[in-house]
Amino acid sequence: MPTLTPVPAGNRDAWLQAPATPQVHAAALSTLPAFGEVEVAGTAAALPPAGPLRIAAWNVERCLFPDASAALLRREAAALTLLTEMDQGCHRTGQRHTTRLLADALDQGYAFAVEFLELAAMPAPISFAGNPPGNTLGFHGNGFVSALPFRDPVVIRLDPEADWFVTPRGGQKRIGARMAVAAIFRHQAVEFVGCSVHLESDTDFAGRDRQMAALLRALDGLAEGLPVVVGGDLNTHVTAGAADDPRELLFETARRQGYDWHVSGASTRPSHWSTGCGPRQLDWFCTRGCRVSEARMTPALDEAGTVLSDHELIGITVSF
């Protein structure tokens, strides 16, 4: 659909002031059609060249700098970028639709879906002209930008492992829960499933494994034998530079389903919002039914050294 269904400001204000109970959260969530929608717009100006396919995954930390982020993706030569933590209509990012701006700067199409409805407005870390107080929409979510044609985009909602409405973290009182966005893409004559996912940060090893297992079940239903590429912020607790950690059960869960894991190393850095988390290994690709090479991590910096996100960009080259 071309746009997500907005939530009236009066409703958002009422929920912000409402008692923070699971019952209020469930009732609010059940009234919001945007949580079942995927916004799809834009078209790629040109298809990628023949040959192996470069795919990126990036938690862009709300995407303060769409143009500079697009320039980094052009240098990466990514034909498909799986995105997490994107904003639409939030004061902290100048009320902008950051996925659309990123896609426009790249001359690519995009899809975006809501993970959370942000009820409390966070301050903007940089100045934006004409940025009114409060959130005009308050949408925060995941999606992708693509130079590839795609079809059947879908939002995959994951069972909540934390409640950001009842127990807000960092003052972020929210409606919603973690989710993924997937679609079927075509590269040359081959179709494959690409999926952007954001697992829960405020849970344990078993909680992330439950979300990963649910995601893989949903992708099996969508793929029906097609190759699958999953990329995103899995919020894993893994020693930086280690291939994985047996305490993170999701690695073995995916392997039992035929998936391979790619990209390891510390994928976080201090940013405009994040200053004290230290080096953490959160971002991964897992794939099935394709060959992967040139897995690498690219610093989330523009050419002048400005930090674009608290997560590095990860990328792989895929052939079928």
Tab-separated table of C-alpha atoms in Angstrom:
chain	number	residue	atom	x	y	z
A	1	MET	CA	0.000	0.000	0.000
A	2	PRO	CA	1.272	3.561	-0.664
A	3	THR	CA	0.972	4.863	2.937
A	4	LEU	CA	0.400	3.426	6.393
A	5	THR	CA	-2.785	4.271	8.253
A	6	PRO	CA	-1.965	7.139	10.652
A	7	VAL	CA	-2.916	7.100	14.334
A	8	PRO	CA	-4.756	10.255	15.508
A	9	ALA	CA	-2.710	12.453	17.831
A	10	GLY	CA	-5.495	12.392	20.418
A	11	ASN	CA	-5.312	8.611	20.636
A	12	ARG	CA	-1.545	8.688	21.029
A	13	ASP	CA	-1.760	11.326	23.770
A	14	ALA	CA	-4.417	9.325	25.604
A	15	TRP	CA	-2.304	6.145	25.533
A	16	LEU	CA	0.736	8.062	26.727
A	17	GLN	CA	-1.220	9.136	29.819
A	18	ALA	CA	-3.036	5.814	30.266
A	19	PRO	CA	-2.111	3.295	32.982
A	20	ALA	CA	0.836	1.197	31.866
A	21	THR	CA	-0.828	-2.224	31.968
A	22	PRO	CA	-0.750	-5.194	29.580
A	23	GLN	CA	-4.512	-4.885	29.147
A	24	VAL	CA	-4.320	-1.250	27.977
A	25	HIS	CA	-1.477	-2.134	25.620
A	26	ALA	CA	-3.330	-5.100	24.097
A	27	ALA	CA	-6.501	-3.056	23.636
A	28	ALA	CA	-4.595	-0.226	21.961
A	29	LEU	CA	-2.671	-2.572	19.669
A	30	SER	CA	-5.862	-4.268	18.500
A	31	THR	CA	-7.230	-0.950	17.161
A	32	LEU	CA	-4.230	-0.031	14.978
A	33	PRO	CA	-4.426	-1.175	11.323
A	34	ALA	CA	-0.907	0.141	10.609
A	35	PHE	CA	0.575	-2.830	12.465
A	36	GLY	CA	-0.725	-5.183	9.794
A	37	GLU	CA	0.330	-3.033	6.827
A	38	VAL	CA	3.467	-2.722	4.679
A	39	GLU	CA	4.095	0.549	2.879
A	40	VAL	CA	5.570	-0.039	-0.579
A	41	ALA	CA	6.609	2.746	-2.943
A	42	GLY	CA	9.293	3.897	-5.342
A	43	THR	CA	10.893	2.110	-8.248
A	44	ALA	CA	14.487	1.330	-9.058
A	45	ALA	CA	15.952	3.557	-11.775
A	46	ALA	CA	17.993	0.677	-13.179
A	47	LEU	CA	18.506	-2.985	-12.413
A	48	PRO	CA	21.849	-4.095	-10.957
A	49	PRO	CA	24.449	-5.468	-13.384
A	50	ALA	CA	24.646	-9.167	-14.088
A	51	GLY	CA	26.765	-11.263	-11.758
A	52	PRO	CA	26.867	-11.855	-8.022
A	53	LEU	CA	24.492	-9.859	-5.873
A	54	ARG	CA	25.604	-7.542	-3.058
A	55	ILE	CA	23.225	-7.423	-0.088
A	56	ALA	CA	23.644	-5.210	2.966
A	57	ALA	CA	21.955	-5.166	6.363
A	58	TRP	CA	22.026	-2.117	8.581
A	59	ASN	CA	20.529	-0.896	11.820
A	60	VAL	CA	20.639	2.792	10.859
A	61	GLU	CA	19.657	4.017	14.359
A	62	ARG	CA	16.576	5.930	13.143
A	63	CYS	CA	18.555	7.291	10.133
A	64	LEU	CA	19.522	10.827	11.098
A	65	PHE	CA	21.479	11.253	7.851
A	66	PRO	CA	19.642	9.689	4.872
A	67	ASP	CA	21.787	11.271	2.143
A	68	ALA	CA	25.096	10.323	3.755
A	69	SER	CA	23.759	6.848	4.551
A	70	ALA	CA	22.763	6.453	0.883
A	71	ALA	CA	26.266	7.478	-0.184
A	72	LEU	CA	27.766	4.756	2.017
A	73	LEU	CA	25.403	2.169	0.500
A	74	ARG	CA	26.408	3.278	-3.003
A	75	ARG	CA	30.055	2.724	-2.083
A	76	GLU	CA	29.058	-0.701	-0.797
A	77	ALA	CA	27.309	-1.361	-4.169
A	78	ALA	CA	24.314	-2.843	-2.350
A	79	ALA	CA	21.415	-3.770	-4.632
A	80	LEU	CA	19.312	-4.703	-1.585
A	81	THR	CA	19.642	-3.295	1.926
A	82	LEU	CA	17.744	-4.849	4.834
A	83	LEU	CA	16.988	-2.031	7.279
A	84	THR	CA	16.194	-1.859	10.987
A	85	GLU	CA	15.371	1.109	13.232
A	86	MET	CA	13.838	3.494	10.712
A	87	ASP	CA	11.603	6.461	11.635
A	88	GLN	CA	8.555	8.111	10.128
A	89	GLY	CA	7.052	11.247	11.660
A	90	CYS	CA	9.211	11.359	14.812
A	91	HIS	CA	10.503	14.595	16.348
A	92	ARG	CA	13.937	13.047	17.006
A	93	THR	CA	14.555	12.669	13.236
A	94	GLY	CA	12.878	15.865	12.066
A	95	GLN	CA	9.447	14.280	11.374
A	96	ARG	CA	10.908	12.731	8.215
A	97	HIS	CA	10.144	9.422	6.514
A	98	THR	CA	13.711	8.164	6.627
A	99	THR	CA	13.162	4.963	4.607
A	100	ARG	CA	11.594	6.919	1.751
A	101	LEU	CA	14.372	9.531	1.829
A	102	LEU	CA	17.006	6.796	1.729
A	103	ALA	CA	15.272	5.070	-1.190
A	104	ASP	CA	14.884	8.358	-3.094
A	105	ALA	CA	18.579	9.154	-2.649
A	106	LEU	CA	19.457	5.721	-4.051
A	107	ASP	CA	16.810	5.718	-6.838
A	108	GLN	CA	15.464	2.470	-5.389
A	109	GLY	CA	12.121	1.125	-4.252
A	110	TYR	CA	11.333	0.467	-0.618
A	111	ALA	CA	9.095	-1.249	1.898
A	112	PHE	CA	8.499	-0.125	5.488
A	113	ALA	CA	6.418	-1.537	8.337
A	114	VAL	CA	5.820	-0.471	11.933
A	115	GLU	CA	7.549	-2.151	14.844
A	116	PHE	CA	6.569	0.425	17.485
A	117	LEU	CA	4.245	3.389	17.773
A	118	GLU	CA	6.336	5.908	19.719
A	119	LEU	CA	4.092	7.665	22.246
A	120	ALA	CA	6.778	9.816	23.871
A	121	ALA	CA	8.794	12.222	21.709
A	122	MET	CA	12.567	12.017	22.137
A	123	PRO	CA	14.674	15.160	21.636
A	124	ALA	CA	16.462	15.525	18.304
A	125	PRO	CA	20.265	15.325	18.655
A	126	ILE	CA	20.759	17.703	15.713
A	127	SER	CA	18.750	20.697	14.544
A	128	PHE	CA	15.996	20.311	11.952
A	129	ALA	CA	14.271	23.317	10.391
A	130	GLY	CA	10.519	23.429	10.991
A	131	ASN	CA	10.528	20.501	13.415
A	132	PRO	CA	7.402	20.846	15.600
A	133	PRO	CA	7.359	19.398	19.122
A	134	GLY	CA	5.908	15.945	19.573
A	135	ASN	CA	5.629	13.215	16.957
A	136	THR	CA	3.445	13.819	13.917
A	137	LEU	CA	3.093	10.042	13.343
A	138	GLY	CA	5.413	8.262	15.766
A	139	PHE	CA	6.138	5.272	13.506
A	140	HIS	CA	9.354	3.329	14.087
A	141	GLY	CA	10.100	0.118	12.239
A	142	ASN	CA	11.973	-2.012	9.741
A	143	GLY	CA	12.016	-2.530	5.995
A	144	PHE	CA	14.326	-2.487	3.005
A	145	VAL	CA	15.452	-0.458	0.004
A	146	SER	CA	15.920	-2.374	-3.227
A	147	ALA	CA	17.154	-2.009	-6.775
A	148	LEU	CA	15.685	-5.461	-7.390
A	149	PRO	CA	12.065	-6.068	-8.335
A	150	PHE	CA	10.133	-7.637	-5.475
A	151	ARG	CA	6.669	-8.992	-4.695
A	152	ASP	CA	4.509	-10.142	-1.797
A	153	PRO	CA	6.015	-7.993	0.981
A	154	VAL	CA	4.821	-9.111	4.391
A	155	VAL	CA	5.269	-8.117	8.017
A	156	ILE	CA	6.085	-11.006	10.367
A	157	ARG	CA	5.159	-10.098	13.916
A	158	LEU	CA	7.150	-11.939	16.589
A	159	ASP	CA	5.745	-12.931	19.954
A	160	PRO	CA	6.764	-10.259	22.472
A	161	GLU	CA	9.603	-11.085	24.842
A	162	ALA	CA	9.388	-7.665	26.544
A	163	ASP	CA	6.711	-5.016	27.012
A	164	TRP	CA	7.865	-1.505	26.135
A	165	PHE	CA	4.484	-0.039	27.129
A	166	VAL	CA	4.379	-1.420	30.661
A	167	THR	CA	8.106	-0.960	31.313
A	168	PRO	CA	9.504	1.772	29.026
A	169	ARG	CA	13.274	1.743	28.520
A	170	GLY	CA	14.959	5.125	28.268
A	171	GLY	CA	11.607	6.896	28.511
A	172	GLN	CA	10.359	5.188	25.326
A	173	LYS	CA	6.736	4.316	26.074
A	174	ARG	CA	5.654	2.380	22.998
A	175	ILE	CA	2.918	0.254	21.539
A	176	GLY	CA	4.076	-2.776	19.573
A	177	ALA	CA	6.692	-5.532	19.586
A	178	ARG	CA	9.586	-6.836	17.518
A	179	MET	CA	9.007	-7.916	13.945
A	180	ALA	CA	10.492	-8.669	10.547
A	181	VAL	CA	9.740	-7.547	6.992
A	182	ALA	CA	10.183	-10.020	4.130
A	183	ALA	CA	9.497	-10.180	0.401
A	184	ILE	CA	10.303	-12.272	-2.645
A	185	PHE	CA	13.006	-10.623	-4.774
A	186	ARG	CA	14.185	-11.413	-8.290
A	187	HIS	CA	17.830	-11.284	-9.345
A	188	GLN	CA	18.248	-12.156	-13.000
A	189	ALA	CA	16.206	-15.352	-13.429
A	190	VAL	CA	16.283	-16.377	-9.751
A	191	GLU	CA	13.774	-15.570	-7.032
A	192	PHE	CA	14.727	-15.584	-3.357
A	193	VAL	CA	13.312	-14.425	-0.041
A	194	GLY	CA	14.976	-11.470	1.662
A	195	CYS	CA	14.112	-10.644	5.264
A	196	SER	CA	15.024	-7.791	7.595
A	197	VAL	CA	14.634	-8.654	11.280
A	198	HIS	CA	15.093	-6.991	14.660
A	199	LEU	CA	15.064	-9.331	17.676
A	200	GLU	CA	14.338	-8.202	21.216
A	201	SER	CA	17.154	-6.535	23.159
A	202	ASP	CA	15.511	-6.869	26.577
A	203	THR	CA	15.316	-10.655	26.837
A	204	ASP	CA	17.538	-13.673	27.372
A	205	PHE	CA	19.066	-16.349	25.148
A	206	ALA	CA	15.912	-18.457	25.206
A	207	GLY	CA	13.723	-15.462	24.324
A	208	ARG	CA	15.742	-14.600	21.238
A	209	ASP	CA	15.734	-18.259	20.232
A	210	ARG	CA	11.929	-18.385	20.459
A	211	GLN	CA	11.678	-15.328	18.211
A	212	MET	CA	14.182	-16.754	15.722
A	213	ALA	CA	12.386	-20.101	15.574
A	214	ALA	CA	9.067	-18.350	14.921
A	215	LEU	CA	10.659	-16.239	12.191
A	216	LEU	CA	12.123	-19.275	10.415
A	217	ARG	CA	8.761	-21.060	10.505
A	218	ALA	CA	7.108	-18.041	8.908
A	219	LEU	CA	9.820	-17.803	6.251
A	220	ASP	CA	9.388	-21.487	5.352
A	221	GLY	CA	5.769	-20.738	4.536
A	222	LEU	CA	6.736	-17.769	2.381
A	223	ALA	CA	9.752	-19.307	0.634
A	224	GLU	CA	8.307	-22.683	-0.403
A	225	GLY	CA	11.782	-23.907	-1.331
A	226	LEU	CA	13.287	-20.611	-2.555
A	227	PRO	CA	16.679	-19.467	-1.250
A	228	VAL	CA	16.471	-17.264	1.854
A	229	VAL	CA	18.647	-14.361	3.042
A	230	VAL	CA	17.981	-13.040	6.556
A	231	GLY	CA	19.873	-10.027	7.863
A	232	GLY	CA	19.503	-7.684	10.778
A	233	ASP	CA	20.068	-6.757	14.388
A	234	LEU	CA	19.690	-9.921	16.455
A	235	ASN	CA	20.811	-8.303	19.733
A	236	THR	CA	23.045	-11.295	20.448
A	237	HIS	CA	25.369	-11.505	23.433
A	238	VAL	CA	28.467	-12.783	21.682
A	239	THR	CA	32.112	-11.968	22.406
A	240	ALA	CA	33.284	-9.562	19.712
A	241	GLY	CA	35.091	-11.489	16.994
A	242	ALA	CA	33.738	-14.911	17.966
A	243	ALA	CA	31.984	-16.943	15.297
A	244	ASP	CA	29.039	-17.423	17.656
A	245	ASP	CA	28.269	-18.444	21.248
A	246	PRO	CA	26.548	-21.705	22.226
A	247	ARG	CA	24.513	-19.835	24.838
A	248	GLU	CA	22.776	-18.070	21.954
A	249	LEU	CA	20.543	-20.971	20.997
A	250	LEU	CA	19.319	-19.241	17.825
A	251	PHE	CA	22.542	-20.093	15.973
A	252	GLU	CA	22.000	-23.831	16.293
A	253	THR	CA	18.245	-23.469	15.735
A	254	ALA	CA	18.929	-21.915	12.337
A	255	ARG	CA	21.626	-24.458	11.470
A	256	ARG	CA	19.180	-27.298	12.088
A	257	GLN	CA	16.920	-25.651	9.495
A	258	GLY	CA	19.738	-25.608	6.914
A	259	TYR	CA	20.984	-22.060	7.440
A	260	ASP	CA	24.587	-20.821	7.473
A	261	TRP	CA	25.808	-17.796	9.462
A	262	HIS	CA	27.938	-14.939	8.122
A	263	VAL	CA	29.766	-11.816	9.385
A	264	SER	CA	31.289	-11.653	12.833
A	265	GLY	CA	32.989	-8.894	14.776
A	266	ALA	CA	32.102	-5.948	16.963
A	267	SER	CA	29.295	-4.169	15.106
A	268	THR	CA	28.595	-1.229	17.434
A	269	ARG	CA	30.169	2.194	17.944
A	270	PRO	CA	29.408	5.381	19.906
A	271	SER	CA	27.005	7.701	18.079
A	272	HIS	CA	24.809	10.772	18.525
A	273	TRP	CA	22.541	8.752	20.836
A	274	SER	CA	24.652	5.840	22.043
A	275	THR	CA	27.816	6.523	24.045
A	276	GLY	CA	28.418	3.770	26.575
A	277	CYS	CA	27.417	0.315	25.285
A	278	GLY	CA	30.960	-0.680	24.261
A	279	PRO	CA	31.841	-3.012	21.378
A	280	ARG	CA	29.068	-5.585	20.912
A	281	GLN	CA	28.381	-8.163	18.235
A	282	LEU	CA	24.725	-7.753	17.338
A	283	ASP	CA	24.360	-7.871	13.533
A	284	TRP	CA	24.346	-11.002	11.377
A	285	PHE	CA	23.301	-12.642	8.126
A	286	CYS	CA	21.984	-16.179	7.926
A	287	THR	CA	21.294	-17.762	4.549
A	288	ARG	CA	19.964	-20.953	3.009
A	289	GLY	CA	20.147	-22.180	-0.558
A	290	CYS	CA	22.810	-19.766	-1.849
A	291	ARG	CA	26.578	-19.245	-1.919
A	292	VAL	CA	28.020	-16.396	0.141
A	293	SER	CA	31.365	-14.634	-0.228
A	294	GLU	CA	32.973	-11.301	0.661
A	295	ALA	CA	31.291	-11.041	4.049
A	296	ARG	CA	32.481	-7.833	5.636
A	297	MET	CA	31.669	-5.054	8.042
A	298	THR	CA	31.906	-1.422	6.917
A	299	PRO	CA	32.309	1.447	9.413
A	300	ALA	CA	29.155	3.557	9.752
A	301	LEU	CA	30.971	6.772	8.862
A	302	ASP	CA	30.575	9.273	6.061
A	303	GLU	CA	33.578	10.549	4.112
A	304	ALA	CA	34.088	13.366	6.653
A	305	GLY	CA	34.067	10.931	9.579
A	306	THR	CA	30.559	11.734	10.841
A	307	VAL	CA	29.013	8.774	12.664
A	308	LEU	CA	25.866	7.679	10.831
A	309	SER	CA	24.665	4.995	13.263
A	310	ASP	CA	25.656	3.109	16.377
A	311	HIS	CA	25.724	-0.049	14.203
A	312	GLU	CA	28.198	-0.792	11.440
A	313	LEU	CA	26.952	-1.752	7.991
A	314	ILE	CA	27.314	-5.463	7.211
A	315	GLY	CA	27.363	-6.913	3.713
A	316	ILE	CA	27.646	-10.153	1.769
A	317	THR	CA	27.917	-11.160	-1.877
A	318	VAL	CA	25.377	-13.806	-2.868
A	319	SER	CA	25.205	-16.103	-5.878
A	320	PHE	CA	22.604	-18.753	-6.685
